[in-house]
PDB file of C-alpha atoms and ligand atoms in Angstrom:
ATOM      1  CA  UNK A   1     -70.237  -0.857-109.684  1.00  0.00           C
ATOM      2  CA  UNK A   2     -69.173  -3.539-106.542  1.00  0.00           C
ATOM      3  CA  UNK A   3     -70.756  -2.527-103.666  1.00  0.00           C
ATOM      4  CA  UNK A   4     -69.819  -4.435-100.630  1.00  0.00           C
ATOM      5  CA  UNK A   5     -71.057  -4.132 -96.881  1.00  0.00           C
ATOM      6  CA  UNK A   6     -68.095  -5.299 -94.189  1.00  0.00           C
ATOM      7  CA  UNK A   7     -68.719  -6.152 -90.567  1.00  0.00           C
ATOM      8  CA  UNK A   8     -66.745  -3.517 -89.188  1.00  0.00           C
ATOM      9  CA  UNK A   9     -64.268  -1.242 -90.115  1.00  0.00           C
ATOM     10  CA  UNK A  10     -61.281  -3.162 -89.437  1.00  0.00           C
ATOM     11  CA  UNK A  11     -62.574  -5.280 -92.218  1.00  0.00           C
ATOM     12  CA  UNK A  12     -63.244  -2.646 -94.510  1.00  0.00           C
ATOM     13  CA  UNK A  13     -59.596  -1.157 -93.787  1.00  0.00           C
ATOM     14  CA  UNK A  14     -58.594  -4.654 -94.524  1.00  0.00           C
ATOM     15  CA  UNK A  15     -59.922  -4.961 -97.179  1.00  0.00           C
ATOM     16  CA  UNK A  16     -59.080  -1.609 -99.171  1.00  0.00           C
ATOM     17  CA  UNK A  17     -55.453  -2.215 -97.962  1.00  0.00           C
ATOM     18  CA  UNK A  18     -55.328  -5.372 -99.521  1.00  0.00           C
ATOM     19  CA  UNK A  19     -56.530  -4.508-102.651  1.00  0.00           C
ATOM     20  CA  UNK A  20     -53.607  -1.880-102.738  1.00  0.00           C
ATOM     21  CA  UNK A  21     -51.400  -4.238-101.240  1.00  0.00           C
ATOM     22  CA  UNK A  22     -51.782  -7.047-104.103  1.00  0.00           C
ATOM     23  CA  UNK A  23     -51.352  -4.018-107.016  1.00  0.00           C
ATOM     24  CA  UNK A  24     -48.398  -3.089-105.726  1.00  0.00           C
ATOM     25  CA  UNK A  25     -47.092  -6.842-105.752  1.00  0.00           C
ATOM     26  CA  UNK A  26     -48.140  -7.479-109.448  1.00  0.00           C
ATOM     27  CA  UNK A  27     -46.986  -3.748-110.793  1.00  0.00           C
ATOM     28  CA  UNK A  28     -44.273  -2.697-107.982  1.00  0.00           C
ATOM     29  CA  UNK A  29     -44.076   1.003-110.090  1.00  0.00           C
ATOM     30  CA  UNK A  30     -47.992   1.560-109.910  1.00  0.00           C
ATOM     31  CA  UNK A  31     -49.321   5.002-109.444  1.00  0.00           C
ATOM     32  CA  UNK A  32     -51.766   5.076-106.286  1.00  0.00           C
ATOM     33  CA  UNK A  33     -54.640   7.996-106.290  1.00  0.00           C
ATOM     34  CA  UNK A  34     -54.870   9.085-102.404  1.00  0.00           C
ATOM     35  CA  UNK A  35     -57.330  10.673-100.601  1.00  0.00           C
ATOM     36  CA  UNK A  36     -57.460  12.422 -97.019  1.00  0.00           C
ATOM     37  CA  UNK A  37     -60.443  12.761 -94.026  1.00  0.00           C
ATOM     38  CA  UNK A  38     -60.791  10.631 -91.441  1.00  0.00           C
ATOM     39  CA  UNK A  39     -62.196   7.916 -93.426  1.00  0.00           C
ATOM     40  CA  UNK A  40     -58.923   6.604 -95.379  1.00  0.00           C
ATOM     41  CA  UNK A  41     -56.491   6.698 -91.803  1.00  0.00           C
ATOM     42  CA  UNK A  42     -57.368   3.423 -90.923  1.00  0.00           C
ATOM     43  CA  UNK A  43     -56.517   2.058 -94.451  1.00  0.00           C
ATOM     44  CA  UNK A  44     -53.240   3.629 -94.109  1.00  0.00           C
ATOM     45  CA  UNK A  45     -52.606   2.570 -90.767  1.00  0.00           C
ATOM     46  CA  UNK A  46     -53.422  -0.986 -92.172  1.00  0.00           C
ATOM     47  CA  UNK A  47     -50.809  -0.100 -95.202  1.00  0.00           C
ATOM     48  CA  UNK A  48     -48.157   0.772 -92.729  1.00  0.00           C
ATOM     49  CA  UNK A  49     -48.652  -2.401 -90.822  1.00  0.00           C
ATOM     50  CA  UNK A  50     -48.007  -4.290 -94.076  1.00  0.00           C
ATOM     51  CA  UNK A  51     -44.888  -2.675 -94.793  1.00  0.00           C
ATOM     52  CA  UNK A  52     -43.382  -3.390 -91.075  1.00  0.00           C
ATOM     53  CA  UNK A  53     -44.202  -6.819 -91.556  1.00  0.00           C
ATOM     54  CA  UNK A  54     -42.328  -6.878 -94.677  1.00  0.00           C
ATOM     55  CA  UNK A  55     -45.791  -7.918 -96.687  1.00  0.00           C
ATOM     56  CA  UNK A  56     -45.946  -4.892 -99.532  1.00  0.00           C
ATOM     57  CA  UNK A  57     -43.371  -2.311-100.308  1.00  0.00           C
ATOM     58  CA  UNK A  58     -43.890   0.745-101.970  1.00  0.00           C
ATOM     59  CA  UNK A  59     -40.308   1.550-102.877  1.00  0.00           C
ATOM     60  CA  UNK A  60     -40.977   1.976-106.991  1.00  0.00           C
ATOM     61  CA  UNK A  61     -44.310   3.398-106.344  1.00  0.00           C
ATOM     62  CA  UNK A  62     -46.083   6.643-107.494  1.00  0.00           C
ATOM     63  CA  UNK A  63     -48.997   8.748-105.602  1.00  0.00           C
ATOM     64  CA  UNK A  64     -50.979  11.520-106.494  1.00  0.00           C
ATOM     65  CA  UNK A  65     -53.464  12.943-104.245  1.00  0.00           C
ATOM     66  CA  UNK A  66     -56.831  14.089-104.959  1.00  0.00           C
ATOM     67  CA  UNK A  67     -56.981  17.484-103.426  1.00  0.00           C
ATOM     68  CA  UNK A  68     -55.353  20.390-101.208  1.00  0.00           C
ATOM     69  CA  UNK A  69     -56.267  23.635 -99.264  1.00  0.00           C
ATOM     70  CA  UNK A  70     -55.549  27.042-101.271  1.00  0.00           C
ATOM     71  CA  UNK A  71     -53.257  29.320 -99.153  1.00  0.00           C
ATOM     72  CA  UNK A  72     -51.581  26.562 -96.756  1.00  0.00           C
ATOM     73  CA  UNK A  73     -48.292  26.119 -97.103  1.00  0.00           C
ATOM     74  CA  UNK A  74     -47.122  22.206 -97.034  1.00  0.00           C
ATOM     75  CA  UNK A  75     -45.485  22.383 -93.494  1.00  0.00           C
ATOM     76  CA  UNK A  76     -48.664  23.946 -92.100  1.00  0.00           C
ATOM     77  CA  UNK A  77     -50.279  21.065 -89.765  1.00  0.00           C
ATOM     78  CA  UNK A  78     -53.691  20.785 -91.546  1.00  0.00           C
ATOM     79  CA  UNK A  79     -52.207  21.030 -95.163  1.00  0.00           C
ATOM     80  CA  UNK A  80     -53.016  17.571 -96.894  1.00  0.00           C
ATOM     81  CA  UNK A  81     -49.256  17.226 -97.663  1.00  0.00           C
ATOM     82  CA  UNK A  82     -49.115  17.381 -93.728  1.00  0.00           C
ATOM     83  CA  UNK A  83     -51.708  14.465 -93.529  1.00  0.00           C
ATOM     84  CA  UNK A  84     -49.703  12.004 -95.992  1.00  0.00           C
ATOM     85  CA  UNK A  85     -46.924  12.750 -94.223  1.00  0.00           C
ATOM     86  CA  UNK A  86     -48.075  11.728 -91.064  1.00  0.00           C
ATOM     87  CA  UNK A  87     -50.183   9.263 -91.856  1.00  0.00           C
ATOM     88  CA  UNK A  88     -48.446   7.484 -94.638  1.00  0.00           C
ATOM     89  CA  UNK A  89     -45.233   8.484 -96.474  1.00  0.00           C
ATOM     90  CA  UNK A  90     -42.913   8.901 -93.286  1.00  0.00           C
ATOM     91  CA  UNK A  91     -43.830   5.169 -92.315  1.00  0.00           C
ATOM     92  CA  UNK A  92     -42.914   3.579 -95.396  1.00  0.00           C
ATOM     93  CA  UNK A  93     -40.475   3.115 -98.157  1.00  0.00           C
ATOM     94  CA  UNK A  94     -42.345   5.343-100.502  1.00  0.00           C
ATOM     95  CA  UNK A  95     -39.400   8.155-101.935  1.00  0.00           C
ATOM     96  CA  UNK A  96     -40.682  11.567-101.190  1.00  0.00           C
ATOM     97  CA  UNK A  97     -40.273  12.571-104.581  1.00  0.00           C
ATOM     98  CA  UNK A  98     -42.141   9.947-106.115  1.00  0.00           C
ATOM     99  CA  UNK A  99     -45.448  11.631-103.935  1.00  0.00           C
ATOM    100  CA  UNK A 100     -47.562  14.339-105.368  1.00  0.00           C
ATOM    101  CA  UNK A 101     -50.014  16.737-103.421  1.00  0.00           C
ATOM    102  CA  UNK A 102     -51.229  19.788-105.019  1.00  0.00           C
ATOM    103  CA  UNK A 103     -49.299  22.911-103.731  1.00  0.00           C
ATOM    104  CA  UNK A 104     -52.273  24.965-102.436  1.00  0.00           C
ATOM    105  CA  UNK A 105     -49.731  27.790-101.888  1.00  0.00           C
ATOM    106  CA  UNK A 106     -48.227  28.130-105.454  1.00  0.00           C
ATOM    107  CA  UNK A 107     -48.000  31.362-106.623  1.00  0.00           C
ATOM    108  CA  UNK A 108     -49.556  30.761-110.150  1.00  0.00           C
ATOM    109  CA  UNK A 109     -52.074  28.138-109.666  1.00  0.00           C
ATOM    110  CA  UNK A 110     -53.544  27.311-112.810  1.00  0.00           C
ATOM    111  CA  UNK A 111     -49.800  26.225-113.766  1.00  0.00           C
ATOM    112  CA  UNK A 112     -49.808  23.988-110.405  1.00  0.00           C
ATOM    113  CA  UNK A 113     -53.296  22.659-111.573  1.00  0.00           C
ATOM    114  CA  UNK A 114     -51.663  21.761-114.836  1.00  0.00           C
ATOM    115  CA  UNK A 115     -48.815  20.395-113.746  1.00  0.00           C
ATOM    116  CA  UNK A 116     -50.624  17.958-111.812  1.00  0.00           C
ATOM    117  CA  UNK A 117     -52.543  16.618-114.619  1.00  0.00           C
ATOM    118  CA  UNK A 118     -48.931  16.555-116.157  1.00  0.00           C
ATOM    119  CA  UNK A 119     -47.534  14.538-113.152  1.00  0.00           C
ATOM    120  CA  UNK A 120     -50.406  11.948-113.858  1.00  0.00           C
ATOM    121  CA  UNK A 121     -49.572  11.921-117.527  1.00  0.00           C
ATOM    122  CA  UNK A 122     -46.017  11.186-117.227  1.00  0.00           C
ATOM    123  CA  UNK A 123     -46.368   8.429-114.536  1.00  0.00           C
ATOM    124  CA  UNK A 124     -49.850   7.359-114.623  1.00  0.00           C
ATOM    125  CA  UNK A 125     -52.473   6.500-115.323  1.00  0.00           C
ATOM    126  CA  UNK A 126     -53.674   5.920-111.595  1.00  0.00           C
ATOM    127  CA  UNK A 127     -54.141   2.785-110.956  1.00  0.00           C
ATOM    128  CA  UNK A 128     -56.069   2.593-108.060  1.00  0.00           C
ATOM    129  CA  UNK A 129     -57.719   5.659-107.036  1.00  0.00           C
ATOM    130  CA  UNK A 130     -59.188   5.759-103.233  1.00  0.00           C
ATOM    131  CA  UNK A 131     -61.874   8.215-102.500  1.00  0.00           C
ATOM    132  CA  UNK A 132     -64.034   9.141 -99.681  1.00  0.00           C
ATOM    133  CA  UNK A 133     -67.604  11.054-100.299  1.00  0.00           C
ATOM    134  CA  UNK A 134     -68.762  14.206 -98.422  1.00  0.00           C
ATOM    135  CA  UNK A 135     -71.644  14.939 -96.858  1.00  0.00           C
ATOM    136  CA  UNK A 136     -73.046  16.571-100.285  1.00  0.00           C
ATOM    137  CA  UNK A 137     -71.554  14.139-102.255  1.00  0.00           C
ATOM    138  CA  UNK A 138     -68.464  15.850-103.008  1.00  0.00           C
ATOM    139  CA  UNK A 139     -65.134  13.435-104.173  1.00  0.00           C
ATOM    140  CA  UNK A 140     -61.945  15.236-103.876  1.00  0.00           C
ATOM    141  CA  UNK A 141     -63.498  19.058-103.508  1.00  0.00           C
ATOM    142  CA  UNK A 142     -65.424  18.582-106.338  1.00  0.00           C
ATOM    143  CA  UNK A 143     -68.694  20.158-105.283  1.00  0.00           C
ATOM    144  CA  UNK A 144     -72.101  19.730-106.337  1.00  0.00           C
ATOM    145  CA  UNK A 145     -73.450  22.224-109.332  1.00  0.00           C
ATOM    146  CA  UNK A 146     -73.641  23.038-112.722  1.00  0.00           C
ATOM    147  CA  UNK A 147     -70.223  24.050-112.485  1.00  0.00           C
ATOM    148  CA  UNK A 148     -68.085  20.784-112.350  1.00  0.00           C
ATOM    149  CA  UNK A 149     -65.058  20.788-114.029  1.00  0.00           C
ATOM    150  CA  UNK A 150     -63.095  18.043-115.709  1.00  0.00           C
ATOM    151  CA  UNK A 151     -59.503  18.741-115.131  1.00  0.00           C
ATOM    152  CA  UNK A 152     -57.555  19.862-111.887  1.00  0.00           C
ATOM    153  CA  UNK A 153     -58.856  23.368-111.148  1.00  0.00           C
ATOM    154  CA  UNK A 154     -59.431  25.786-108.140  1.00  0.00           C
ATOM    155  CA  UNK A 155     -62.960  25.332-106.779  1.00  0.00           C
ATOM    156  CA  UNK A 156     -64.550  27.577-104.003  1.00  0.00           C
ATOM    157  CA  UNK A 157     -65.408  25.445-100.989  1.00  0.00           C
ATOM    158  CA  UNK A 158     -69.268  25.572 -99.926  1.00  0.00           C
ATOM    159  CA  UNK A 159     -70.156  26.538 -96.243  1.00  0.00           C
ATOM    160  CA  UNK A 160     -71.271  23.034 -95.432  1.00  0.00           C
ATOM    161  CA  UNK A 161     -67.815  21.694 -96.397  1.00  0.00           C
ATOM    162  CA  UNK A 162     -65.821  24.295 -94.672  1.00  0.00           C
ATOM    163  CA  UNK A 163     -68.141  23.638 -91.570  1.00  0.00           C
ATOM    164  CA  UNK A 164     -67.449  19.859 -91.839  1.00  0.00           C
ATOM    165  CA  UNK A 165     -63.699  20.031 -91.953  1.00  0.00           C
ATOM    166  CA  UNK A 166     -63.392  22.776 -89.056  1.00  0.00           C
ATOM    167  CA  UNK A 167     -63.007  19.988 -86.634  1.00  0.00           C
ATOM    168  CA  UNK A 168     -59.458  19.954 -87.930  1.00  0.00           C
ATOM    169  CA  UNK A 169     -58.469  23.371 -87.482  1.00  0.00           C
ATOM    170  CA  UNK A 170     -60.498  24.365 -84.264  1.00  0.00           C
ATOM    171  CA  UNK A 171     -62.276  27.530 -86.021  1.00  0.00           C
ATOM    172  CA  UNK A 172     -64.240  27.562 -89.193  1.00  0.00           C
ATOM    173  CA  UNK A 173     -62.535  31.238 -89.961  1.00  0.00           C
ATOM    174  CA  UNK A 174     -59.277  29.242 -90.018  1.00  0.00           C
ATOM    175  CA  UNK A 175     -60.637  26.842 -92.685  1.00  0.00           C
ATOM    176  CA  UNK A 176     -59.393  27.812 -96.507  1.00  0.00           C
ATOM    177  CA  UNK A 177     -62.184  29.031 -98.965  1.00  0.00           C
ATOM    178  CA  UNK A 178     -60.874  27.370-101.704  1.00  0.00           C
ATOM    179  CA  UNK A 179     -59.179  24.145-102.813  1.00  0.00           C
ATOM    180  CA  UNK A 180     -57.170  22.662-105.998  1.00  0.00           C
ATOM    181  CA  UNK A 181     -58.919  19.348-106.688  1.00  0.00           C
ATOM    182  CA  UNK A 182     -58.300  17.126-109.415  1.00  0.00           C
ATOM    183  CA  UNK A 183     -61.365  17.160-111.411  1.00  0.00           C
ATOM    184  CA  UNK A 184     -63.897  14.504-111.613  1.00  0.00           C
ATOM    185  CA  UNK A 185     -62.572  13.533-115.556  1.00  0.00           C
ATOM    186  CA  UNK A 186     -59.158  13.109-113.522  1.00  0.00           C
ATOM    187  CA  UNK A 187     -60.698  10.656-111.021  1.00  0.00           C
ATOM    188  CA  UNK A 188     -62.773   8.907-113.822  1.00  0.00           C
ATOM    189  CA  UNK A 189     -59.242   8.195-115.459  1.00  0.00           C
ATOM    190  CA  UNK A 190     -58.295   5.827-112.721  1.00  0.00           C
ATOM    191  CA  UNK A 191     -58.467   2.287-113.459  1.00  0.00           C
ATOM    192  CA  UNK A 192     -59.893   1.382-110.506  1.00  0.00           C
ATOM    193  CA  UNK A 193     -61.869   3.495-108.422  1.00  0.00           C
ATOM    194  CA  UNK A 194     -62.275   2.408-104.453  1.00  0.00           C
ATOM    195  CA  UNK A 195     -65.042   4.531-102.781  1.00  0.00           C
ATOM    196  CA  UNK A 196     -65.041   4.233 -98.947  1.00  0.00           C
ATOM    197  CA  UNK A 197     -67.315   5.565 -96.537  1.00  0.00           C
ATOM    198  CA  UNK A 198     -68.551   4.374 -92.906  1.00  0.00           C
ATOM    199  CA  UNK A 199     -70.778   5.860 -90.519  1.00  0.00           C
ATOM    200  CA  UNK A 200     -74.587   6.356 -90.535  1.00  0.00           C
ATOM    201  CA  UNK A 201     -74.181  10.026 -91.407  1.00  0.00           C
ATOM    202  CA  UNK A 202     -72.925   8.918 -94.857  1.00  0.00           C
ATOM    203  CA  UNK A 203     -75.906   6.276 -95.325  1.00  0.00           C
ATOM    204  CA  UNK A 204     -78.371   8.979 -97.228  1.00  0.00           C
ATOM    205  CA  UNK A 205     -75.307  10.220 -99.561  1.00  0.00           C
ATOM    206  CA  UNK A 206     -74.061   6.943-100.551  1.00  0.00           C
ATOM    207  CA  UNK A 207     -77.463   5.877-101.269  1.00  0.00           C
ATOM    208  CA  UNK A 208     -78.168   8.926-103.327  1.00  0.00           C
ATOM    209  CA  UNK A 209     -74.935   8.681-105.095  1.00  0.00           C
ATOM    210  CA  UNK A 210     -75.180   5.034-106.061  1.00  0.00           C
ATOM    211  CA  UNK A 211     -78.864   4.351-106.428  1.00  0.00           C
ATOM    212  CA  UNK A 212     -79.844   7.652-107.708  1.00  0.00           C
ATOM    213  CA  UNK A 213     -79.373   9.685-110.830  1.00  0.00           C
ATOM    214  CA  UNK A 214     -76.299  10.367-112.541  1.00  0.00           C
ATOM    215  CA  UNK A 215     -76.187  13.903-111.837  1.00  0.00           C
ATOM    216  CA  UNK A 216     -73.665  16.939-111.550  1.00  0.00           C
ATOM    217  CA  UNK A 217     -75.698  17.668-108.252  1.00  0.00           C
ATOM    218  CA  UNK A 218     -73.752  14.852-106.518  1.00  0.00           C
ATOM    219  CA  UNK A 219     -70.735  14.440-107.903  1.00  0.00           C
ATOM    220  CA  UNK A 220     -70.062  11.137-106.822  1.00  0.00           C
ATOM    221  CA  UNK A 221     -72.969   9.686-108.579  1.00  0.00           C
ATOM    222  CA  UNK A 222     -70.566  10.477-111.924  1.00  0.00           C
ATOM    223  CA  UNK A 223     -68.591   7.486-110.372  1.00  0.00           C
ATOM    224  CA  UNK A 224     -71.611   4.831-111.851  1.00  0.00           C
ATOM    225  CA  UNK A 225     -70.131   5.450-115.500  1.00  0.00           C
ATOM    226  CA  UNK A 226     -66.562   4.103-114.507  1.00  0.00           C
ATOM    227  CA  UNK A 227     -66.405   0.579-115.329  1.00  0.00           C
ATOM    228  CA  UNK A 228     -64.423  -0.825-112.381  1.00  0.00           C
ATOM    229  CA  UNK A 229     -65.487   0.776-108.998  1.00  0.00           C
ATOM    230  CA  UNK A 230     -65.621  -1.044-105.534  1.00  0.00           C
ATOM    231  CA  UNK A 231     -67.723   0.784-103.014  1.00  0.00           C
ATOM    232  CA  UNK A 232     -66.791  -0.314 -99.389  1.00  0.00           C
ATOM    233  CA  UNK A 233     -69.241   0.410 -96.831  1.00  0.00           C
ATOM    234  CA  UNK A 234     -69.714  -0.728 -93.032  1.00  0.00           C
ATOM    235  CA  UNK A 235     -72.941  -1.610 -91.764  1.00  0.00           C
ATOM    236  CA  UNK A 236     -74.112   2.137 -90.876  1.00  0.00           C
ATOM    237  CA  UNK A 237     -73.522   3.459 -94.110  1.00  0.00           C
ATOM    238  CA  UNK A 238     -74.685   0.512 -96.086  1.00  0.00           C
ATOM    239  CA  UNK A 239     -77.270  -0.922 -93.642  1.00  0.00           C
ATOM    240  CA  UNK A 240     -80.142   0.544 -96.620  1.00  0.00           C
ATOM    241  CA  UNK A 241     -78.874  -2.285 -98.973  1.00  0.00           C
ATOM    242  CA  UNK A 242     -79.586  -5.296 -96.769  1.00  0.00           C
TER     243      UNK A 242
HETATM  244  C1  GLP B   1     -62.990  16.338 -97.781  1.00  0.00           C
HETATM  245  C2  GLP B   1     -61.774  15.704 -98.331  1.00  0.00           C
HETATM  246  C3  GLP B   1     -62.577  14.662 -99.339  1.00  0.00           C
HETATM  247  C4  GLP B   1     -63.202  13.446 -98.290  1.00  0.00           C
HETATM  248  C5  GLP B   1     -64.161  14.263 -97.640  1.00  0.00           C
HETATM  249  C6  GLP B   1     -64.922  13.224 -96.531  1.00  0.00           C
HETATM  250  O1  GLP B   1     -63.619  17.239 -97.772  1.00  0.00           O
HETATM  251  N1  GLP B   1     -61.745  16.993 -99.659  1.00  0.00           N
HETATM  252  O2  GLP B   1     -61.705  13.937-100.334  1.00  0.00           O
HETATM  253  O3  GLP B   1     -63.594  12.642 -99.043  1.00  0.00           O
HETATM  254  O4  GLP B   1     -63.895  15.302 -96.341  1.00  0.00           O
HETATM  255  O5  GLP B   1     -63.889  13.307 -95.412  1.00  0.00           O
HETATM  256  P1  GLP B   1     -64.332  12.392 -94.059  1.00  0.00           P
HETATM  257  O6  GLP B   1     -63.540  11.141 -94.855  1.00  0.00           O
HETATM  258  O7  GLP B   1     -63.543  13.014 -92.865  1.00  0.00           O
HETATM  259  O8  GLP B   1     -65.729  12.330 -93.714  1.00  0.00           O
END
């Protein structure tokens, strides 16, 4: 694992965006694995800026997202589809038909999970997978515990996860209780993984995930088994390393 501590969040965003942009320069038809949450927003802002300056094009790229809430229609303002459109897709030249966010509102969720895996097989493998990390060590929505699954599946969200995400909904009662998420096996098939974390509140879980044992009790720790992981931290999240 390559762990880097950046001086500022701007440096962190620029470093992650540069990896994605240089991938696209070398492989315009690359498949990007994308994440939601507050962490990647600055990276997407940076990519939009690079696109506007003509430094990168997504015209031939494909994207696949990690997860989506169950029960939210794609047009719901808090759906991850809306998030991606708002923060990235509508500002760049990626064809929307090349982007895939799981449909958490599908009538047959098992079929939707299988379709997500198939899309990765059709246009993948994922060349670079962007990840944040939850306070309990979750990646995507893979919650800690022995029930960790490999492939895309439906997961029950922990109360702590729902509470953390309630800030986007205004009221915890409105936060869905389930999500569709790529499994850890799906995530580990990406050729490269970039995990990004900032802020003092992520320091403990980042330390546990990358210096502690590999355990399903901390799903991010399974990334220790991947041969090409870049971990980008700001000073607050990575201070324990210095
Ligand atoms: C959500 C997402 C994760 C994300 C995590 C952390 O639960 N499903 O993909 O990594 O939140 O979010 P944030 O970046 O807002 O701390």
